[in-house]
Coordinates of C-alpha atoms and ligand atoms in Angstrom, one line a residue:
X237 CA -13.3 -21.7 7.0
X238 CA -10.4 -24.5 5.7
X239 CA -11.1 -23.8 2.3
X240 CA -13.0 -21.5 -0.4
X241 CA -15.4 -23.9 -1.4
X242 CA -17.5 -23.4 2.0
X243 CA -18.6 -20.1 0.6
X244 CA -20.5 -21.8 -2.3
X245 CA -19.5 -19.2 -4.7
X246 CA -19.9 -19.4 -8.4
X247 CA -17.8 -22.0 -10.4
X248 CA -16.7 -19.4 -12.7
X249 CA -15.3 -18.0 -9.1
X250 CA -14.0 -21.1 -8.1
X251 CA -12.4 -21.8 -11.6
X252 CA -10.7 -18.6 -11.0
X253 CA -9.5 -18.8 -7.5
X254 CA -7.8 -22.6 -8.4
X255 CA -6.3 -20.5 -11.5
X256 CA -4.9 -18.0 -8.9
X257 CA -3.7 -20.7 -6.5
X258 CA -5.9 -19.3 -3.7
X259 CA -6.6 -22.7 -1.9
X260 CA -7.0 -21.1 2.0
X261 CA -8.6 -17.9 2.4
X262 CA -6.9 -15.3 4.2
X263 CA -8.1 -14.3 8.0
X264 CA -9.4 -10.9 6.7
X265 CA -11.3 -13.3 3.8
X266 CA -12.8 -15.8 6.2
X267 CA -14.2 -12.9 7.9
X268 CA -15.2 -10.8 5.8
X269 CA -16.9 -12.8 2.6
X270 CA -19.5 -15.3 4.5
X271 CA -20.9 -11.6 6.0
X272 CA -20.7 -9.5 2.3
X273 CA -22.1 -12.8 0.1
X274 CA -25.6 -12.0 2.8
X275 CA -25.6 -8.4 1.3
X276 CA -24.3 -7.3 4.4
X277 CA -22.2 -4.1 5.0
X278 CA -18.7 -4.5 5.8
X279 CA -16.2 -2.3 7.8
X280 CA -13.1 -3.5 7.8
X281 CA -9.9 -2.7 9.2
X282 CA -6.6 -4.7 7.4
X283 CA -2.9 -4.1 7.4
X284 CA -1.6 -4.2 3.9
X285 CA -0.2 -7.7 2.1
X286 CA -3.5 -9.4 4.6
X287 CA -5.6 -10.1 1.1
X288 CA -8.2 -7.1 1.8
X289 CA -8.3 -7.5 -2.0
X290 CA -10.1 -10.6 -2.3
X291 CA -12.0 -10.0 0.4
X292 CA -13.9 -7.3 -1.2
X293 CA -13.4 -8.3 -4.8
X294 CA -14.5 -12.3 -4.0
X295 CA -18.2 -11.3 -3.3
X296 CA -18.3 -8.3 -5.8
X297 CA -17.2 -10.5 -8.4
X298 CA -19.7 -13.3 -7.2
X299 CA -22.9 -10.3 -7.0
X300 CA -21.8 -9.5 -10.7
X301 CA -21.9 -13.0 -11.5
X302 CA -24.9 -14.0 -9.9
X303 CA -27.4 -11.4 -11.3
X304 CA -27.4 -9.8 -15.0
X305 CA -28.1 -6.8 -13.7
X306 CA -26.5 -3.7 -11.1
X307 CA -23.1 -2.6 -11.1
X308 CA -19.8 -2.8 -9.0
X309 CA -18.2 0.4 -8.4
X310 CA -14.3 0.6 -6.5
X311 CA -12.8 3.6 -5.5
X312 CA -9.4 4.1 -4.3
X313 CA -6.5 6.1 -3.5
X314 CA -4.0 6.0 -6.1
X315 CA -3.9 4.6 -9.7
X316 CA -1.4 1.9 -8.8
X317 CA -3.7 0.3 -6.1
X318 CA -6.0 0.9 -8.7
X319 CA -4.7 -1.2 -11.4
X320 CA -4.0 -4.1 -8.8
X321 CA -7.5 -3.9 -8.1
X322 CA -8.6 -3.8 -11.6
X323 CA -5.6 -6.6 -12.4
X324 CA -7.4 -8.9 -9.4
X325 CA -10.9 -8.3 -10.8
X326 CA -10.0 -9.6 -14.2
X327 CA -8.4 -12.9 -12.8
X328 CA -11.6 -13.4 -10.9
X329 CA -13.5 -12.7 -13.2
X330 CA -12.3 -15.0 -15.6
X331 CA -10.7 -14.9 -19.6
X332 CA -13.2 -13.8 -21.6
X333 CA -15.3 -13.2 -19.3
X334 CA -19.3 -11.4 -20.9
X335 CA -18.7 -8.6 -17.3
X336 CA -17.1 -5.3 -18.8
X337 CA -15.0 -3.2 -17.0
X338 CA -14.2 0.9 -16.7
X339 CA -10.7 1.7 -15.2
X340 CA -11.2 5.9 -14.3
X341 CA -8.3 7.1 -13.0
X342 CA -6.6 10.1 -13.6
X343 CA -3.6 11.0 -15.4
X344 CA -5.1 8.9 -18.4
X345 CA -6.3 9.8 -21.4
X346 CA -10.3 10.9 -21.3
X347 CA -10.5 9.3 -24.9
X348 CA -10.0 5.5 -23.8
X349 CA -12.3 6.2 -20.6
X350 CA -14.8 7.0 -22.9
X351 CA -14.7 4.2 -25.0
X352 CA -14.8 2.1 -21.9
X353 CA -17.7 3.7 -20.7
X354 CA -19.4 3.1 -23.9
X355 CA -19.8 -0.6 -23.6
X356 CA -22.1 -0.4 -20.6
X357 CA -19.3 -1.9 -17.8
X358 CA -20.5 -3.6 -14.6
X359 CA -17.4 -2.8 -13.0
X360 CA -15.8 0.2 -12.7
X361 CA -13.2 0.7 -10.7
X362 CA -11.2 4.2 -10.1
X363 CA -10.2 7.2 -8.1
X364 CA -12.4 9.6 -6.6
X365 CA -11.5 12.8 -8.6
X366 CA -11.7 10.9 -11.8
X367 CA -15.1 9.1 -11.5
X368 CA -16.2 12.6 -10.3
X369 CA -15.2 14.2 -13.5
X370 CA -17.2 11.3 -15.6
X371 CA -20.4 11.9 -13.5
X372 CA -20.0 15.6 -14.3
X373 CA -19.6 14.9 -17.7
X374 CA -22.3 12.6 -18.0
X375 CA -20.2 10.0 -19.4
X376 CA -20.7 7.8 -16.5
X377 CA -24.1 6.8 -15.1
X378 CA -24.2 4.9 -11.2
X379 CA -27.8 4.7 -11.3
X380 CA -27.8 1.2 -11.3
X381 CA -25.2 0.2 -8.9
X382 CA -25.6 -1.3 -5.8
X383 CA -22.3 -2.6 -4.9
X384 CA -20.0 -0.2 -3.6
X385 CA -16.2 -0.7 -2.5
X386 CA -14.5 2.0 -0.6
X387 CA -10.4 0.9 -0.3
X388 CA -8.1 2.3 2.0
X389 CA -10.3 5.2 2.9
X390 CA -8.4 6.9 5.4
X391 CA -5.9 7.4 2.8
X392 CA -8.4 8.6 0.3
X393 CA -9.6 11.6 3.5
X394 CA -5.7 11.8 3.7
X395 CA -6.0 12.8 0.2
X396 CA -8.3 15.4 0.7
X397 CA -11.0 13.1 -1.6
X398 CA -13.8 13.3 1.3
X399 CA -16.0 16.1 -0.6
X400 CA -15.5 14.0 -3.9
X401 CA -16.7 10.3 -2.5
X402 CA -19.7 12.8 -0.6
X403 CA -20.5 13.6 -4.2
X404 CA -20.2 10.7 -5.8
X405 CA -22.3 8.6 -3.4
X406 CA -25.3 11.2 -4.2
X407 CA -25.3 10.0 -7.5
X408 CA -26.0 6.3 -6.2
X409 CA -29.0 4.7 -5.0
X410 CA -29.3 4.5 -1.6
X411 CA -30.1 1.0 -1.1
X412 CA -27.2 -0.6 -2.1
X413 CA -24.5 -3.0 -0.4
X414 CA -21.2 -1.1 1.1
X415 CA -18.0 -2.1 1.8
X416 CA -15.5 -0.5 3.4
X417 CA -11.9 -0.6 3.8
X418 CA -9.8 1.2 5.9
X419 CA -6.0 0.5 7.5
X420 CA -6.2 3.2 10.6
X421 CA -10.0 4.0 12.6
X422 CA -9.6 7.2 13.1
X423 CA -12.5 8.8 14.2
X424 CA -13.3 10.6 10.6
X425 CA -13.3 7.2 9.6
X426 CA -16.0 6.0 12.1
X427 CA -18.2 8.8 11.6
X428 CA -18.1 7.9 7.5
X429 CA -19.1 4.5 8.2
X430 CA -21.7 5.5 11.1
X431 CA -22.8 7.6 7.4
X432 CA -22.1 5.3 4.7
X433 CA -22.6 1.8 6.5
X434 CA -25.8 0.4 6.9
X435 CA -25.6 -1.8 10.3
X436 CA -22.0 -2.7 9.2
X437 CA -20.2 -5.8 10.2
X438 CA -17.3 -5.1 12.6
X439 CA -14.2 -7.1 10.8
X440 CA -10.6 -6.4 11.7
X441 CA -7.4 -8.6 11.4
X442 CA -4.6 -7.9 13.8
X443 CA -3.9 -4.7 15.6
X444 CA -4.7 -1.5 13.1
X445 CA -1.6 0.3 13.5
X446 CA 1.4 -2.1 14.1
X447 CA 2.8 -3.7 10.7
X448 CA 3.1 -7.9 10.2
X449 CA 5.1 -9.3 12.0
X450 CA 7.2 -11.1 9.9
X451 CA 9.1 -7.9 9.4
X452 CA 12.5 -7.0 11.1
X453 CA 13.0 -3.2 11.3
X454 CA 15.9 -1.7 12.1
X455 CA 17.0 1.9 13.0
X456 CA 20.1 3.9 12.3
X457 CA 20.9 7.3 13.6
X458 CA 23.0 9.0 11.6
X459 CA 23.4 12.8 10.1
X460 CA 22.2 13.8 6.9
X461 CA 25.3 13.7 5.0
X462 CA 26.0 10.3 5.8
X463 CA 22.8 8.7 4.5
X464 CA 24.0 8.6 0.8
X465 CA 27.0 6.7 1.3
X466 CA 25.2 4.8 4.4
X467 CA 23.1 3.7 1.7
X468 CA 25.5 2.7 -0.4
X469 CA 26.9 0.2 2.5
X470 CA 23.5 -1.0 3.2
X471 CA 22.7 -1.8 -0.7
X472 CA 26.2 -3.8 -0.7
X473 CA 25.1 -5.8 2.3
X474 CA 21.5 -6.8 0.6
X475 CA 20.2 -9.7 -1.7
X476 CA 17.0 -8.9 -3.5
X477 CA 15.0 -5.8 -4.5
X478 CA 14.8 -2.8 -2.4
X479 CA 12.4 0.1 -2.3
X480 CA 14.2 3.8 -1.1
X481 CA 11.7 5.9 -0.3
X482 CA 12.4 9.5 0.2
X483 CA 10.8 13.0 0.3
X484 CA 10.7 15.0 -2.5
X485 CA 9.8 14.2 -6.2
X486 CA 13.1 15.6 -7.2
X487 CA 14.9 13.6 -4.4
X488 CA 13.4 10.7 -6.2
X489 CA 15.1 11.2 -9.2
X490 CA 18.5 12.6 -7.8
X491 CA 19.1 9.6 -5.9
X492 CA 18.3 6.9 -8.7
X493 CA 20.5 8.9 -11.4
X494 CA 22.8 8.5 -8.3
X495 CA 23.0 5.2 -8.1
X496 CA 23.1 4.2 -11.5
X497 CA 26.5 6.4 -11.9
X498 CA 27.4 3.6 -9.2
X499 CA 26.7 0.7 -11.4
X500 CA 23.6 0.1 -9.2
X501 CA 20.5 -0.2 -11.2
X502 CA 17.7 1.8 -10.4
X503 CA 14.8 3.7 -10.9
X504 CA 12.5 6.4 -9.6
X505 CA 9.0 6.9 -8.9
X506 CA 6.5 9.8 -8.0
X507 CA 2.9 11.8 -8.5
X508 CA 4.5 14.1 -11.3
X509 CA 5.3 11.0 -13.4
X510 CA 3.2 11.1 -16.4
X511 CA 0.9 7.8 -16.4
X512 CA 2.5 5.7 -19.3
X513 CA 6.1 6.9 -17.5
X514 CA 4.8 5.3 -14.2
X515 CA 3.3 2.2 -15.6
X516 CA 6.3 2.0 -17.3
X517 CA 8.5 1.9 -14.0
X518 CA 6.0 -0.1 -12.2
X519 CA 6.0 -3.1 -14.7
X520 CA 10.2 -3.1 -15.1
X521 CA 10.7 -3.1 -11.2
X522 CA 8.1 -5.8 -11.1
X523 CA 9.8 -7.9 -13.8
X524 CA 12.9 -7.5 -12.1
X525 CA 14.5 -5.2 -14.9
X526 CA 16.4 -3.1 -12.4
X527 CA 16.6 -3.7 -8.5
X528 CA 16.3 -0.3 -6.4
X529 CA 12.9 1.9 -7.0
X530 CA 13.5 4.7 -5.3
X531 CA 10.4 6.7 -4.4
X532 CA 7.9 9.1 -2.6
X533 CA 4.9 7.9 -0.7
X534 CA 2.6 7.4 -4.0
X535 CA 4.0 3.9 -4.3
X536 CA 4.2 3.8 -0.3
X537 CA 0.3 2.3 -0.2
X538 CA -1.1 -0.9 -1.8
X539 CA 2.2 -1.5 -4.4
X540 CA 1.8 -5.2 -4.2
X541 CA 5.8 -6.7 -5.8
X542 CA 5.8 -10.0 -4.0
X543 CA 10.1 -9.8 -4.4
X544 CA 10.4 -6.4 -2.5
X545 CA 12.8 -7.7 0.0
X546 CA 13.9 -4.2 1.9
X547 CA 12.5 -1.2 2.4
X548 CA 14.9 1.7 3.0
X549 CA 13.5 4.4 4.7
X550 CA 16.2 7.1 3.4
X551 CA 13.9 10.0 4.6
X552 CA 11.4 9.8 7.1
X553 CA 7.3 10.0 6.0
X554 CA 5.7 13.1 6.4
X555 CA 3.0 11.4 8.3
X556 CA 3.6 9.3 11.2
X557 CA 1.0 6.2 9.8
X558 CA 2.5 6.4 6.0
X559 CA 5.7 4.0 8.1
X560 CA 3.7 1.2 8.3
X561 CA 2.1 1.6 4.6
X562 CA 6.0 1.9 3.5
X563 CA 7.3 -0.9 5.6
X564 CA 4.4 -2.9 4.6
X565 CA 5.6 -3.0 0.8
X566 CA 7.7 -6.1 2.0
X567 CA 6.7 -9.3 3.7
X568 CA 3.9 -9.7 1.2
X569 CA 2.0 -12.5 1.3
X570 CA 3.6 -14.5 4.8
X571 CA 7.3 -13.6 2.8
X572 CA 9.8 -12.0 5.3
X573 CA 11.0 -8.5 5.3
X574 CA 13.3 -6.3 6.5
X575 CA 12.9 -2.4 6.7
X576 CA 15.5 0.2 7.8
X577 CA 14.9 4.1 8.8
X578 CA 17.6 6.3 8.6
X579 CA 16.9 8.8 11.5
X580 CA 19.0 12.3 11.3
X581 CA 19.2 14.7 14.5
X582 CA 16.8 17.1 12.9
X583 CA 14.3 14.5 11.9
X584 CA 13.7 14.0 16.1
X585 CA 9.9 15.1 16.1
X586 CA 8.3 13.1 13.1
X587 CA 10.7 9.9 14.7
X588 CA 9.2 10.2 18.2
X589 CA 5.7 10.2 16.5
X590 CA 6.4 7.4 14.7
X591 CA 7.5 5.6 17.7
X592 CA 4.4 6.7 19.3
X593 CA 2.4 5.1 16.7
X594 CA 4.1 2.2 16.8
X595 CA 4.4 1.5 20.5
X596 CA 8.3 1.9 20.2
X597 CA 10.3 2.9 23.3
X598 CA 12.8 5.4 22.1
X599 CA 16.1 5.4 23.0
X600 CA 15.6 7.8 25.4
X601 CA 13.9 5.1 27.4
X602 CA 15.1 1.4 27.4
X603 CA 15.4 -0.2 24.4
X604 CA 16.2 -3.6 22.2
X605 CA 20.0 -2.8 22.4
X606 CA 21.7 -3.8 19.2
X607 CA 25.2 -5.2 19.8
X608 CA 26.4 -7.0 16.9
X609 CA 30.0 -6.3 18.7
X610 CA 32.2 -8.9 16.4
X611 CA 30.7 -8.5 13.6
X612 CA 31.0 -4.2 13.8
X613 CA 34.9 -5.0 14.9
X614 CA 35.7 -6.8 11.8
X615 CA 33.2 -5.2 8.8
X616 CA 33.6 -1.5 10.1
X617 CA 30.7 -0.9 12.4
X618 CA 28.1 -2.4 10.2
X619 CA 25.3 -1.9 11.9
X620 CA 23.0 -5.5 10.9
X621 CA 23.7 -8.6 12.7
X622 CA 22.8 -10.7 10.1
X623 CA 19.4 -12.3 9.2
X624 CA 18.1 -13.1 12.2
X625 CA 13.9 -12.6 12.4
X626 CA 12.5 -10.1 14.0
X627 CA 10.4 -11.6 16.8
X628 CA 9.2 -8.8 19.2
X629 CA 7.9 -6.6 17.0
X630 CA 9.6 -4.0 17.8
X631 CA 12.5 -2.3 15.8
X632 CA 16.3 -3.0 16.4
X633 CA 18.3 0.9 17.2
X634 CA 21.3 1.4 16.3
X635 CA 23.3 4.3 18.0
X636 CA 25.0 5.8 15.7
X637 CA 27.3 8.7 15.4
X638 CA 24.3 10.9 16.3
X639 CA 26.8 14.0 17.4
X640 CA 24.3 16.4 18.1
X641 CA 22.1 14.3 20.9
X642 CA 25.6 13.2 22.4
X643 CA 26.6 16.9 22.9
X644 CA 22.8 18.2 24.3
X645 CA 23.3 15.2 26.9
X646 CA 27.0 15.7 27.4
Ligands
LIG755 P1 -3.5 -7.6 -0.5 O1 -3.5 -7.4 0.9 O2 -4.9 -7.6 -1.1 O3 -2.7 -6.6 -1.2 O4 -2.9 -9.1 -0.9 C1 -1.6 -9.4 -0.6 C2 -1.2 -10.6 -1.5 O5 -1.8 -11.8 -1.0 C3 -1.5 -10.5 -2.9 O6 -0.3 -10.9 -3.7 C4 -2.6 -11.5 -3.2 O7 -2.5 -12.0 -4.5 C5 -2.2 -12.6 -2.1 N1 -3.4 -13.3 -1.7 C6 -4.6 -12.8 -1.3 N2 -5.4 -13.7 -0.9 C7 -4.8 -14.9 -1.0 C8 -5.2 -16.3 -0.7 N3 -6.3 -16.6 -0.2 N4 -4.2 -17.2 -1.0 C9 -3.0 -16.9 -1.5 N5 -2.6 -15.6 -1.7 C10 -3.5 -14.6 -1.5

């Protein structure tokens, strides 16, 4: 498919997608939409920054628009995926468009949800525990809805959401057209769509577990009490917007106040943020107000900032497959990226999984070496050799003053 007007969608769609500047679909949309706009089920597999979006929200949006009745309902992880969902839907679905919408997330005020819910919406998008809440309540009705989105599902089992979506689906009717979206297959997530999916269609773009390639990562080994000032150094070195992520809440908000004493301006980001607070950090960092977010895995999933140039793994993830979500924040959209882990001695365990996961060879076998020998003579062992891409796929190491390996080999 050259082009969305093969699809034959709805000109209000079409408006919308030239408004947009959405002139080529995406492989994950050329795929996916001729199957859904049949009222087939979809199961889908996408790395983040693909367009999983608009796959999905192309032939809700043209379902809504085609028929005056049913409604759309989207559930997702987190409430920042959740507003760029909500954000795409509105563009689709045109200025002033007659199709109201329900945003139920948590964190928010019920009062506003309410008022939402009022107006009889056709869309609602939200989080599981939220909706949940809403059905309990009564205040939300899915009796007639017969489009259902599932996003980044193994995030929302991740979650621990499973007995909530189980719930919610109980409250649907049962003939109704499913889509479902999912970064990793794990095998929870085949037996959900073996549960949800009726004969699903198989669509997948690239490998499930390696991020895009237009990414060059990069790896330095270092202790613990070097990363701060490691950081510092790496900041220095950079152009454009950067995205810390480390592992506690409080971290979070150490490290920015941190780096603002530097002159550095920067902010911070995590789940105990209240909702107007978050929204708040989200929009500056997106309008370029300040340049380093630093934060915990919340914003690791779906934060779509086309400018994120470098993601700065400070501490590793907790979970082997959150790397690729967090390295995935850059490169959106066919931009290039660059992503950098800082590895510590005791961090050896959750590093070797992550080089599972990825297909990396550890240094323990061969590897990429990374020589930039000149360069590290004049700058003071800087470990980047300057901006060439990242072909192979595979991460750069950088051996560095990682004592405690050097003394258990010595
Ligand atoms: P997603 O994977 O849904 O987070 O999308 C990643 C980015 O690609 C977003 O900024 C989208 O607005 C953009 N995008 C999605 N589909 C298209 C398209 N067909 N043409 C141009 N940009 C797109």
């Amino acid at each position: 498919m050259k082009n969305f007007e093969g699809f034959g969608l709805n000109a209000v769609l079409t408006a919308s997608l030239a408004r947009m500047n959405y002139a080529v679909p995406t492989p994950i949309q050329a795929q996916a939409i001729p199957p859904a706009l049949k009222g087939r089920d979809i199961m889908g597999t996408a790395q983040t920054g693909t367009g999983k979006t608009a796959a999905f929200a192309i032939p809700l949006v043209e379902a809504l628009l085609s028929s005056p009745h049913g409604s759309a309902l989207v559930m997702t992880p987190t409430r920042e995926l959740g507003k760029q969902i909500m954000d795409i839907m509105h563009q689709l679905l045109g200025p002033q468009s007659p199709v109201k919408t329900a945003f139920l997330i948590g964190g928010e005020p019920m009062g506003k949800q309410f008022s939402q819910l009022n107006r009889r919406p056709r869309l609602i998008v939200g989080t599981p525990g939220r909706i949940n809440d809403h059905l309990e309540r009564r205040s939300l009705s899915l009796q007639d809805t017969r489009f259902l989105v599932l996003d980044e599902t193994d995030r929302m089992l991740d979650m621990g959401f499973s007995v909530q979506i189980d719930r919610i689906l109980k409250y649907m009717p049962a003939k109704r057209q499913t889509l479902m979206f999912s970064a990793t297959m794990p095998d929870n997530i085949l037996k959900l769509s073996k549960q949800y999916l009726h004969n699903p269609e198989r669509v997948a773009v690239g490998s499930t577990v390696t991020p895009v390639q237009n990414i060059r990562q990069d790896v330095i080994h270092l202790s613990a009490a070097e990363k701060y000032n490691e950081l510092l150094r790496q900041l220095g070195e950079r152009d454009g917007s950067v995205i810390v992520f480390v592992k506690t809440k409080y971290g979070t908000e150490r490290l920015a106040k941190r780096l603002n004493r530097e002159g550095l301006r920067a902010d911070a980001i995590h789940g105990d943020l209240r909702q107007n607070r978050r929204d708040k950090v989200i929009r500056d960092y997106r309008e370029e107000k300040y340049r380093i977010l630093v934060a915990t895995d919340v914003a690791a999933r779906g934060l779509d900032i086309p400018h994120i140039a470098h993601v700065i793994n400070y501490d590793l993830p907790q979970v082997p497959e959150d790397y690729i979500h967090r390295i995935g924040r850059t490169a959106r959209a066919g931009a290039k990226g660059e992503a950098l882990c800082f590895v510590s001695p005791e961090d050896g365990k959750k590093w070797q999984a992550i080089a599972r996961l990825m297909g990396i060879q550890t240094e323990d076998a061969a590897v990429t070496p990374f020589k930039p020998k000149s360069r590290n003579k004049k700058r003071g062992n800087k470990p980047f050799s300057g901006k060439k891409p990242f072909k192979s796929g595979k991460p750069h190491f950088v051996k560095r003053k990682d004592k405690s390996k050097n003394k258990k080999r010595a």
